[in-house]
Amino acid sequence: MSVPLESPRLASSGIATTPAGPDPQQVVADMLEAYPTKVGRKRTKHVRVNDPTAIPQIEANTRTVPGIITQRGCCYAGCKGVVLGPIVDIVHIVHGPIGCSFYAWMSRRNLAKPPEGTQNFLSYCFSTDLQENEIIFGGEKKLRAAVKEAYDLFHPKAIAIFSTCPVGLIGDDVHAVAREMKAELGVNVFGFSCEGYKGVSQSAGHHIANNGLFKNVVGSGEDKAAETPFTINILGEYNIGGDAFEIERVLDRCGIKLIATFSGNVTYDDIAGAHNANLNVVMCHRSINYMAGMMETTYGIPWIKVNFIGAEAMAKSLRKIARYFDDAELSARVEAVIADEMAAIQATRDEIRSRCEGKVAMLYVGGSRAHHYQELFRDIGMSTVSAGFEFAHRDDYEGRAVLESIKVDADSRNIEELDVEADPERYRPRKTREELEAMREDGVEVGEYEGMMADMPPGTLVIDDISHHELQKMIEAYKPAVVCSGIKDKYVVEKMGVPCKQLHNYDYGGPYAGFKGAVNFYREIDRMVNSAVWRLLHAPWERHPQLRAHFVAP
Ligand code: CFM
């Protein structure tokens, strides 16, 4: 049995210990047993029994073993689908075969309510529709024509071009075409070499997107003085299911002005003027930490890590922002908003907590949500026995302190690291060294992320890039009340009689951020974990074992 040890960071949450359950070491051994020796050896390094007081090293951001079925996406998905795609008034042209566009069309549920008069291309699908002819003779001509056609039809502020796998293979120079068309049309046109095969997952695409957005858009707007000093950008919030709407509602109430959200419910001009903000708050560290670092070096804007998922986490993050601005009036307003919002959700939260308390969840999602959503479960007394990211790096698991020791391999060397320096005119440090030091003493670290493992109780299992086989074994061992994952394994989970909540697109729900979002999530989870329907579900092979298929490793 696991030893229920206290986790000091979690003591205040009321769930500081691991609930009694199977021996995690034994679960790991059983889970990896079926693999061929070499695969087993590799996967062992991606699975860790957590100890928040002595965080173990985990293998992450390395190639997936072919054939073991994981949830990862590709570099193009990370660049176009995740970071750039949600910017509403850029025409996003996918240079490639039509499938790359069609299957990425509107499936991420990044919503937007752009201001009156703003163009909104989110519901469009632009593609050069490469055919055999271009694969043989080159696709630059067709790309040029597509950019021109999009310009003639819409006259957008900017056009972005995204390269898919074949474009890299045939060697089309999308950057040369972009430069040429920018000169010809007089609007910003820029390209991304985000071919799907680059790197080991969509994470490579995030980095490429950050670089391109920083070079081509951020800071290209005017210097503007805001009517309040409390101005922020949110980095790594993509407005899935309307999360950014709720976050902005709460920030508004507090008197904190949002300049730009990278990239949800946001326009080209918002991002171009993002250098005017006095603070960057980082939600999804994985997809956008590069931008936070570059903006700090170039413009002197510090960043802090926040989590707007979960009512308690939201309150904590608002206090962190208020502490940064260090203004008595702002702090008082933030406290009043927190008190008011908490009071409004308390009765529902208590009622749902009484039905959910003690139940366990498993979260295997992307590169940040498997961490953030643990807070939402904690709000209603549920604990996370196991969590993992698909494509996060060691720093997202173990904290940024390990950054220096991360090995650079051939795959990561492929992705450009921009060399940025302080802007000679616009660099303006927002805080003095002494002010930053005082914040640190108050427990608010600037430019820090301690990672997921520090926030998980001892004895919990952390699994990087989980496979279908491993997921099945985990469900058999822990029999969780709910699994949070994505469409690739939703039905694997549900066929085992366990409800699965998609945390990528939220199924059809959301928002889940902020206070009102938290209530939506409590209700959804209550419905799922307390529904009798799952107990009635039996797979045919439970009654007829001859139907069970087996894969036997050679
Ligand atoms: Fe960041 Fe995301 Fe995520 Fe992500 Fe994604 Fe996403 Fe995600 Mo799906 S940017 S890492 S690449 S929080 S699309 S909005 S849900 S895997 S956990």
Tab-separated table of N, CA and C in Angstrom, residues 85-229:
chain	number	residue	atom	x	y	z
A	85	GLY	N	-3.524	30.243	-34.780
A	85	GLY	CA	-4.867	30.069	-35.336
A	85	GLY	C	-5.962	30.896	-34.669
A	86	PRO	N	-5.947	31.035	-33.338
A	86	PRO	CA	-7.044	31.780	-32.687
A	86	PRO	C	-7.022	33.294	-32.893
A	87	ILE	N	-6.004	33.860	-33.523
A	87	ILE	CA	-6.001	35.320	-33.757
A	87	ILE	C	-7.019	35.608	-34.862
A	88	VAL	N	-8.049	36.391	-34.517
A	88	VAL	CA	-9.258	36.401	-35.349
A	88	VAL	C	-9.123	37.060	-36.716
A	89	ASP	N	-8.308	38.120	-36.814
A	89	ASP	CA	-8.339	38.857	-38.081
A	89	ASP	C	-7.115	38.641	-38.957
A	90	ILE	N	-6.356	37.589	-38.676
A	90	ILE	CA	-5.292	37.191	-39.600
A	90	ILE	C	-5.879	36.118	-40.522
A	91	VAL	N	-5.572	36.201	-41.820
A	91	VAL	CA	-5.937	35.100	-42.719
A	91	VAL	C	-4.826	34.055	-42.596
A	92	HIS	N	-5.189	32.871	-42.105
A	92	HIS	CA	-4.210	31.808	-41.873
A	92	HIS	C	-4.255	30.850	-43.056
A	93	ILE	N	-3.257	30.940	-43.933
A	93	ILE	CA	-3.256	30.056	-45.109
A	93	ILE	C	-2.387	28.834	-44.838
A	94	VAL	N	-2.973	27.666	-44.972
A	94	VAL	CA	-2.207	26.435	-44.804
A	94	VAL	C	-1.674	26.024	-46.167
A	95	HIS	N	-0.347	25.986	-46.269
A	95	HIS	CA	0.265	25.576	-47.533
A	95	HIS	C	0.482	24.073	-47.462
A	96	GLY	N	-0.400	23.345	-48.132
A	96	GLY	CA	-0.288	21.891	-48.072
A	96	GLY	C	-1.503	21.213	-48.660
A	97	PRO	N	-1.535	19.882	-48.568
A	97	PRO	CA	-2.693	19.136	-49.052
A	97	PRO	C	-3.927	19.517	-48.224
A	98	ILE	N	-5.096	19.345	-48.776
A	98	ILE	CA	-6.312	19.863	-48.147
A	98	ILE	C	-6.610	19.218	-46.780
A	99	GLY	N	-6.212	17.973	-46.618
A	99	GLY	CA	-6.516	17.273	-45.365
A	99	GLY	C	-5.967	17.993	-44.134
A	100	CYS	N	-4.757	18.563	-44.279
A	100	CYS	CA	-4.139	19.252	-43.127
A	100	CYS	C	-5.021	20.400	-42.670
A	101	SER	N	-5.741	21.026	-43.580
A	101	SER	CA	-6.631	22.112	-43.222
A	101	SER	C	-7.966	21.582	-42.752
A	102	PHE	N	-8.515	20.703	-43.563
A	102	PHE	CA	-9.885	20.269	-43.314
A	102	PHE	C	-10.041	19.636	-41.937
A	103	TYR	N	-9.089	18.780	-41.580
A	103	TYR	CA	-9.219	18.076	-40.300
A	103	TYR	C	-8.806	18.939	-39.113
A	104	ALA	N	-8.329	20.147	-39.383
A	104	ALA	CA	-7.974	21.050	-38.283
A	104	ALA	C	-8.961	22.206	-38.216
A	105	TRP	N	-10.055	22.084	-38.937
A	105	TRP	CA	-10.978	23.197	-39.117
A	105	TRP	C	-12.007	23.268	-37.993
A	106	MET	N	-11.864	24.254	-37.120
A	106	MET	CA	-12.835	24.541	-36.065
A	106	MET	C	-13.010	23.447	-35.021
A	107	SER	N	-12.033	22.567	-34.888
A	107	SER	CA	-12.235	21.460	-33.949
A	107	SER	C	-11.724	21.775	-32.549
A	108	ARG	N	-11.025	22.898	-32.380
A	108	ARG	CA	-10.438	23.169	-31.053
A	108	ARG	C	-11.347	24.035	-30.177
A	109	ARG	N	-12.402	24.533	-30.725
A	109	ARG	CA	-13.381	25.331	-29.973
A	109	ARG	C	-12.778	26.580	-29.339
A	110	ASN	N	-11.815	27.225	-30.031
A	110	ASN	CA	-11.303	28.506	-29.547
A	110	ASN	C	-12.270	29.590	-30.032
A	111	LEU	N	-12.974	30.184	-29.081
A	111	LEU	CA	-14.058	31.105	-29.429
A	111	LEU	C	-13.569	32.545	-29.461
A	112	ALA	N	-14.369	33.416	-30.068
A	112	ALA	CA	-14.013	34.840	-30.088
A	112	ALA	C	-15.256	35.698	-30.258
A	113	LYS	N	-15.217	36.862	-29.605
A	113	LYS	CA	-16.243	37.887	-29.815
A	113	LYS	C	-15.482	39.151	-30.165
A	114	PRO	N	-15.014	39.281	-31.388
A	114	PRO	CA	-14.196	40.444	-31.725
A	114	PRO	C	-15.026	41.719	-31.693
A	115	PRO	N	-14.369	42.854	-31.417
A	115	PRO	CA	-15.118	44.103	-31.377
A	115	PRO	C	-15.774	44.393	-32.721
A	116	GLU	N	-16.855	45.119	-32.661
A	116	GLU	CA	-17.609	45.546	-33.852
A	116	GLU	C	-16.644	46.062	-34.927
A	117	GLY	N	-16.855	45.639	-36.149
A	117	GLY	CA	-16.037	46.157	-37.236
A	117	GLY	C	-14.742	45.389	-37.474
A	118	THR	N	-14.443	44.435	-36.566
A	118	THR	CA	-13.217	43.639	-36.759
A	118	THR	C	-13.526	42.458	-37.665
A	119	GLN	N	-12.621	42.187	-38.578
A	119	GLN	CA	-12.822	40.999	-39.404
A	119	GLN	C	-12.610	39.753	-38.555
A	120	ASN	N	-13.330	38.711	-38.860
A	120	ASN	CA	-13.163	37.467	-38.100
A	120	ASN	C	-13.099	36.302	-39.080
A	121	PHE	N	-11.908	35.707	-39.170
A	121	PHE	CA	-11.721	34.607	-40.129
A	121	PHE	C	-11.723	33.233	-39.459
A	122	LEU	N	-12.134	33.178	-38.187
A	122	LEU	CA	-12.025	31.903	-37.469
A	122	LEU	C	-12.840	30.783	-38.113
A	123	SER	N	-13.955	31.142	-38.748
A	123	SER	CA	-14.769	30.065	-39.307
A	123	SER	C	-14.351	29.701	-40.734
A	124	TYR	N	-13.335	30.379	-41.248
A	124	TYR	CA	-12.870	30.074	-42.606
A	124	TYR	C	-11.786	29.006	-42.587
A	125	CYS	N	-11.564	28.419	-43.738
A	125	CYS	CA	-10.534	27.392	-43.901
A	125	CYS	C	-9.767	27.736	-45.177
A	126	PHE	N	-8.555	28.240	-45.025
A	126	PHE	CA	-7.767	28.644	-46.195
A	126	PHE	C	-6.667	27.623	-46.453
A	127	SER	N	-6.611	27.123	-47.673
A	127	SER	CA	-5.576	26.133	-47.979
A	127	SER	C	-5.132	26.287	-49.424
A	128	THR	N	-3.869	25.967	-49.705
A	128	THR	CA	-3.418	26.006	-51.109
A	128	THR	C	-3.790	24.703	-51.822
A	129	ASP	N	-4.268	23.714	-51.081
A	129	ASP	CA	-4.756	22.481	-51.683
A	129	ASP	C	-3.721	21.897	-52.647
A	130	LEU	N	-2.529	21.616	-52.140
A	130	LEU	CA	-1.443	21.105	-53.002
A	130	LEU	C	-1.839	19.790	-53.669
A	131	GLN	N	-1.498	19.691	-54.945
A	131	GLN	CA	-1.791	18.477	-55.722
A	131	GLN	C	-0.467	17.883	-56.213
A	132	GLU	N	-0.571	16.740	-56.862
A	132	GLU	CA	0.635	16.070	-57.370
A	132	GLU	C	1.505	16.996	-58.216
A	133	ASN	N	0.852	17.806	-59.019
A	133	ASN	CA	1.582	18.715	-59.901
A	133	ASN	C	2.555	19.604	-59.118
A	134	GLU	N	2.091	20.162	-57.985
A	134	GLU	CA	2.963	21.043	-57.189
A	134	GLU	C	4.012	20.240	-56.422
A	135	ILE	N	3.652	19.026	-56.035
A	135	ILE	CA	4.635	18.204	-55.314
A	135	ILE	C	5.820	17.942	-56.254
A	136	ILE	N	5.556	17.821	-57.532
A	136	ILE	CA	6.631	17.555	-58.498
A	136	ILE	C	7.326	18.851	-58.934
A	137	PHE	N	6.535	19.870	-59.280
A	137	PHE	CA	7.138	21.082	-59.874
A	137	PHE	C	7.267	22.247	-58.886
A	138	GLY	N	6.846	22.056	-57.659
A	138	GLY	CA	6.967	23.131	-56.665
A	138	GLY	C	5.658	23.872	-56.476
A	139	GLY	N	5.442	24.359	-55.241
A	139	GLY	CA	4.140	24.957	-54.915
A	139	GLY	C	4.186	26.460	-54.679
A	140	GLU	N	5.327	27.096	-54.919
A	140	GLU	CA	5.425	28.529	-54.589
A	140	GLU	C	4.476	29.383	-55.417
A	141	LYS	N	4.336	28.996	-56.683
A	141	LYS	CA	3.456	29.771	-57.570
A	141	LYS	C	2.005	29.740	-57.049
A	142	LYS	N	1.603	28.540	-56.649
A	142	LYS	CA	0.238	28.386	-56.150
A	142	LYS	C	0.054	29.151	-54.833
A	143	LEU	N	1.095	29.178	-54.025
A	143	LEU	CA	1.033	29.899	-52.744
A	143	LEU	C	0.895	31.408	-52.998
A	144	ARG	N	1.714	31.899	-53.925
A	144	ARG	CA	1.651	33.327	-54.272
A	144	ARG	C	0.221	33.687	-54.717
A	145	ALA	N	-0.332	32.846	-55.572
A	145	ALA	CA	-1.688	33.094	-56.082
A	145	ALA	C	-2.714	33.060	-54.943
A	146	ALA	N	-2.502	32.147	-53.980
A	146	ALA	CA	-3.455	32.025	-52.862
A	146	ALA	C	-3.406	33.274	-51.975
A	147	VAL	N	-2.193	33.764	-51.732
A	147	VAL	CA	-2.052	34.972	-50.895
A	147	VAL	C	-2.746	36.141	-51.591
A	148	LYS	N	-2.524	36.256	-52.887
A	148	LYS	CA	-3.110	37.346	-53.665
A	148	LYS	C	-4.648	37.234	-53.643
A	149	GLU	N	-5.139	36.009	-53.847
A	149	GLU	CA	-6.589	35.803	-53.873
A	149	GLU	C	-7.221	36.176	-52.527
A	150	ALA	N	-6.563	35.738	-51.433
A	150	ALA	CA	-7.086	36.052	-50.098
A	150	ALA	C	-7.081	37.563	-49.887
A	151	TYR	N	-6.033	38.205	-50.350
A	151	TYR	CA	-5.940	39.666	-50.179
A	151	TYR	C	-7.050	40.371	-50.969
A	152	ASP	N	-7.217	39.956	-52.215
A	152	ASP	CA	-8.228	40.597	-53.066
A	152	ASP	C	-9.641	40.422	-52.501
A	153	LEU	N	-9.880	39.235	-51.922
A	153	LEU	CA	-11.218	38.963	-51.395
A	153	LEU	C	-11.488	39.703	-50.091
A	154	PHE	N	-10.493	39.759	-49.204
A	154	PHE	CA	-10.780	40.209	-47.830
A	154	PHE	C	-10.025	41.463	-47.373
A	155	HIS	N	-8.937	41.815	-48.045
A	155	HIS	CA	-8.081	42.912	-47.571
A	155	HIS	C	-7.819	42.831	-46.063
A	156	PRO	N	-7.246	41.715	-45.602
A	156	PRO	CA	-7.000	41.575	-44.156
A	156	PRO	C	-5.785	42.401	-43.717
A	157	LYS	N	-5.650	42.567	-42.398
A	157	LYS	CA	-4.489	43.286	-41.842
A	157	LYS	C	-3.211	42.489	-42.041
A	158	ALA	N	-3.344	41.172	-41.996
A	158	ALA	CA	-2.154	40.327	-42.099
A	158	ALA	C	-2.521	38.953	-42.632
A	159	ILE	N	-1.517	38.327	-43.262
A	159	ILE	CA	-1.706	36.963	-43.766
A	159	ILE	C	-0.545	36.115	-43.249
A	160	ALA	N	-0.866	34.979	-42.650
A	160	ALA	CA	0.184	34.074	-42.176
A	160	ALA	C	0.150	32.793	-43.009
A	161	ILE	N	1.332	32.248	-43.276
A	161	ILE	CA	1.428	31.031	-44.099
A	161	ILE	C	2.030	29.914	-43.248
A	162	PHE	N	1.399	28.757	-43.282
A	162	PHE	CA	1.864	27.638	-42.466
A	162	PHE	C	2.283	26.467	-43.358
A	163	SER	N	3.510	26.002	-43.162
A	163	SER	CA	4.022	24.905	-43.989
A	163	SER	C	3.651	23.559	-43.398
A	164	THR	N	3.158	22.666	-44.242
A	164	THR	CA	2.879	21.290	-43.813
A	164	THR	C	4.015	20.385	-44.315
A	165	CYS	N	3.962	19.104	-43.937
A	165	CYS	CA	5.083	18.193	-44.232
A	165	CYS	C	5.618	18.265	-45.675
A	166	PRO	N	4.760	18.093	-46.699
A	166	PRO	CA	5.317	18.026	-48.051
A	166	PRO	C	6.037	19.297	-48.476
A	167	VAL	N	5.635	20.439	-47.920
A	167	VAL	CA	6.264	21.713	-48.276
A	167	VAL	C	7.741	21.702	-47.871
A	168	GLY	N	8.009	21.138	-46.696
A	168	GLY	CA	9.407	21.014	-46.265
A	168	GLY	C	10.150	20.029	-47.151
A	169	LEU	N	9.480	18.968	-47.562
A	169	LEU	CA	10.154	17.929	-48.355
A	169	LEU	C	10.497	18.416	-49.754
A	170	ILE	N	9.608	19.203	-50.355
A	170	ILE	CA	9.895	19.665	-51.724
A	170	ILE	C	10.688	20.971	-51.717
A	171	GLY	N	10.824	21.600	-50.565
A	171	GLY	CA	11.714	22.759	-50.451
A	171	GLY	C	11.131	24.087	-50.889
A	172	ASP	N	9.822	24.250	-50.867
A	172	ASP	CA	9.241	25.578	-51.155
A	172	ASP	C	9.760	26.582	-50.131
A	173	ASP	N	10.130	27.783	-50.587
A	173	ASP	CA	10.602	28.804	-49.658
A	173	ASP	C	9.435	29.738	-49.306
A	174	VAL	N	8.706	29.383	-48.266
A	174	VAL	CA	7.510	30.165	-47.911
A	174	VAL	C	7.894	31.560	-47.415
A	175	HIS	N	9.086	31.673	-46.852
A	175	HIS	CA	9.511	32.982	-46.318
A	175	HIS	C	9.799	33.963	-47.455
A	176	ALA	N	10.393	33.442	-48.541
A	176	ALA	CA	10.665	34.309	-49.696
A	176	ALA	C	9.342	34.770	-50.304
A	177	VAL	N	8.378	33.848	-50.415
A	177	VAL	CA	7.072	34.223	-50.965
A	177	VAL	C	6.413	35.267	-50.065
A	178	ALA	N	6.531	35.069	-48.745
A	178	ALA	CA	5.915	36.011	-47.802
A	178	ALA	C	6.527	37.409	-47.970
A	179	ARG	N	7.841	37.466	-48.050
A	179	ARG	CA	8.526	38.771	-48.207
A	179	ARG	C	8.079	39.482	-49.475
A	180	GLU	N	8.049	38.695	-50.542
A	180	GLU	CA	7.655	39.228	-51.849
A	180	GLU	C	6.223	39.774	-51.810
A	181	MET	N	5.313	39.011	-51.217
A	181	MET	CA	3.901	39.410	-51.198
A	181	MET	C	3.665	40.574	-50.236
A	182	LYS	N	4.478	40.626	-49.189
A	182	LYS	CA	4.372	41.744	-48.243
A	182	LYS	C	4.724	43.050	-48.977
A	183	ALA	N	5.781	42.993	-49.775
A	183	ALA	CA	6.202	44.178	-50.532
A	183	ALA	C	5.145	44.540	-51.571
A	184	GLU	N	4.607	43.500	-52.208
A	184	GLU	CA	3.647	43.759	-53.282
A	184	GLU	C	2.303	44.284	-52.746
A	185	LEU	N	1.818	43.704	-51.646
A	185	LEU	CA	0.460	44.040	-51.180
A	185	LEU	C	0.435	45.142	-50.124
A	186	GLY	N	1.565	45.350	-49.474
A	186	GLY	CA	1.623	46.397	-48.456
A	186	GLY	C	0.951	46.028	-47.152
A	187	VAL	N	0.665	44.741	-46.913
A	187	VAL	CA	0.206	44.303	-45.589
A	187	VAL	C	1.203	43.277	-45.059
A	188	ASN	N	1.131	43.027	-43.761
A	188	ASN	CA	2.084	42.096	-43.158
A	188	ASN	C	1.788	40.659	-43.611
A	189	VAL	N	2.764	40.042	-44.273
A	189	VAL	CA	2.642	38.635	-44.664
A	189	VAL	C	3.869	37.920	-44.092
A	190	PHE	N	3.659	36.856	-43.355
A	190	PHE	CA	4.803	36.143	-42.770
A	190	PHE	C	4.536	34.646	-42.756
A	191	GLY	N	5.635	33.884	-42.832
A	191	GLY	CA	5.499	32.432	-42.974
A	191	GLY	C	6.097	31.673	-41.804
A	192	PHE	N	5.665	30.429	-41.657
A	192	PHE	CA	6.172	29.561	-40.595
A	192	PHE	C	6.648	28.236	-41.192
A	193	SER	N	7.884	27.859	-40.874
A	193	SER	CA	8.373	26.534	-41.276
A	193	SER	C	8.017	25.548	-40.179
A	194	CYS	N	6.733	25.208	-40.138
A	194	CYS	CA	6.246	24.374	-39.036
A	194	CYS	C	5.794	23.017	-39.576
A	195	GLU	N	6.601	22.461	-40.483
A	195	GLU	CA	6.237	21.175	-41.072
A	195	GLU	C	5.949	20.158	-39.968
A	196	GLY	N	4.899	19.371	-40.180
A	196	GLY	CA	4.423	18.448	-39.138
A	196	GLY	C	5.491	17.562	-38.528
A	197	TYR	N	6.479	17.165	-39.315
A	197	TYR	CA	7.462	16.193	-38.833
A	197	TYR	C	8.531	16.804	-37.936
A	198	LYS	N	8.556	18.131	-37.801
A	198	LYS	CA	9.626	18.764	-37.013
A	198	LYS	C	9.460	18.481	-35.528
A	199	GLY	N	10.567	18.232	-34.860
A	199	GLY	CA	10.493	17.997	-33.415
A	199	GLY	C	9.805	16.676	-33.116
A	200	VAL	N	9.341	16.505	-31.889
A	200	VAL	CA	8.744	15.223	-31.523
A	200	VAL	C	7.246	15.326	-31.243
A	201	SER	N	6.701	16.540	-31.290
A	201	SER	CA	5.277	16.714	-30.975
A	201	SER	C	4.861	18.122	-31.372
A	202	GLN	N	3.654	18.520	-30.986
A	202	GLN	CA	3.216	19.893	-31.255
A	202	GLN	C	4.051	20.928	-30.508
A	203	SER	N	4.773	20.508	-29.505
A	203	SER	CA	5.578	21.445	-28.720
A	203	SER	C	6.564	22.212	-29.606
A	204	ALA	N	7.125	21.553	-30.596
A	204	ALA	CA	8.048	22.241	-31.517
A	204	ALA	C	7.332	23.386	-32.229
A	205	GLY	N	6.071	23.138	-32.581
A	205	GLY	CA	5.285	24.152	-33.273
A	205	GLY	C	5.002	25.371	-32.400
A	206	HIS	N	4.828	25.143	-31.093
A	206	HIS	CA	4.634	26.284	-30.184
A	206	HIS	C	5.840	27.207	-30.269
A	207	HIS	N	7.018	26.603	-30.194
A	207	HIS	CA	8.255	27.400	-30.167
A	207	HIS	C	8.408	28.186	-31.475
A	208	ILE	N	8.164	27.510	-32.587
A	208	ILE	CA	8.267	28.174	-33.894
A	208	ILE	C	7.249	29.315	-33.983
A	209	ALA	N	6.050	29.090	-33.465
A	209	ALA	CA	5.001	30.118	-33.487
A	209	ALA	C	5.402	31.315	-32.623
A	210	ASN	N	5.940	31.031	-31.430
A	210	ASN	CA	6.380	32.118	-30.541
A	210	ASN	C	7.420	32.983	-31.248
A	211	ASN	N	8.388	32.325	-31.879
A	211	ASN	CA	9.451	33.067	-32.573
A	211	ASN	C	8.870	33.956	-33.671
A	212	GLY	N	7.985	33.387	-34.491
A	212	GLY	CA	7.434	34.135	-35.632
A	212	GLY	C	6.547	35.287	-35.185
A	213	LEU	N	5.758	35.028	-34.166
A	213	LEU	CA	4.855	36.058	-33.652
A	213	LEU	C	5.670	37.202	-33.033
A	214	PHE	N	6.729	36.821	-32.352
A	214	PHE	CA	7.572	37.842	-31.717
A	214	PHE	C	8.294	38.683	-32.778
A	215	LYS	N	8.825	38.013	-33.787
A	215	LYS	CA	9.592	38.739	-34.823
A	215	LYS	C	8.692	39.612	-35.694
A	216	ASN	N	7.491	39.121	-36.001
A	216	ASN	CA	6.674	39.783	-37.027
A	216	ASN	C	5.529	40.648	-36.510
A	217	VAL	N	5.099	40.423	-35.275
A	217	VAL	CA	3.906	41.156	-34.828
A	217	VAL	C	4.116	41.916	-33.506
A	218	VAL	N	4.565	41.215	-32.471
A	218	VAL	CA	4.667	41.850	-31.147
A	218	VAL	C	5.544	43.102	-31.227
A	219	GLY	N	5.043	44.203	-30.708
A	219	GLY	CA	5.837	45.440	-30.678
A	219	GLY	C	5.752	46.242	-31.963
A	220	SER	N	4.998	45.753	-32.964
A	220	SER	CA	4.900	46.518	-34.217
A	220	SER	C	3.836	47.615	-34.101
A	221	GLY	N	3.060	47.580	-33.015
A	221	GLY	CA	2.059	48.635	-32.793
A	221	GLY	C	2.674	49.848	-32.109
A	222	GLU	N	1.832	50.853	-31.927
A	222	GLU	CA	2.335	52.102	-31.323
A	222	GLU	C	2.551	51.966	-29.820
A	223	ASP	N	3.394	52.859	-29.286
A	223	ASP	CA	3.510	52.970	-27.830
A	223	ASP	C	2.290	53.729	-27.346
A	224	LYS	N	1.611	53.162	-26.354
A	224	LYS	CA	0.382	53.803	-25.882
A	224	LYS	C	0.370	53.822	-24.371
A	225	ALA	N	-0.011	54.965	-23.794
A	225	ALA	CA	-0.141	55.005	-22.341
A	225	ALA	C	-1.583	54.644	-22.006
A	226	ALA	N	-1.753	53.664	-21.110
A	226	ALA	CA	-3.112	53.267	-20.733
A	226	ALA	C	-3.621	54.173	-19.625
A	227	GLU	N	-4.954	54.137	-19.426
A	227	GLU	CA	-5.543	55.007	-18.395
A	227	GLU	C	-5.294	54.457	-16.984
A	228	THR	N	-4.782	53.237	-16.915
A	228	THR	CA	-4.468	52.636	-15.610
A	228	THR	C	-3.076	51.989	-15.682
A	229	PRO	N	-2.369	51.959	-14.561
A	229	PRO	CA	-1.069	51.258	-14.590
A	229	PRO	C	-1.225	49.735	-14.524
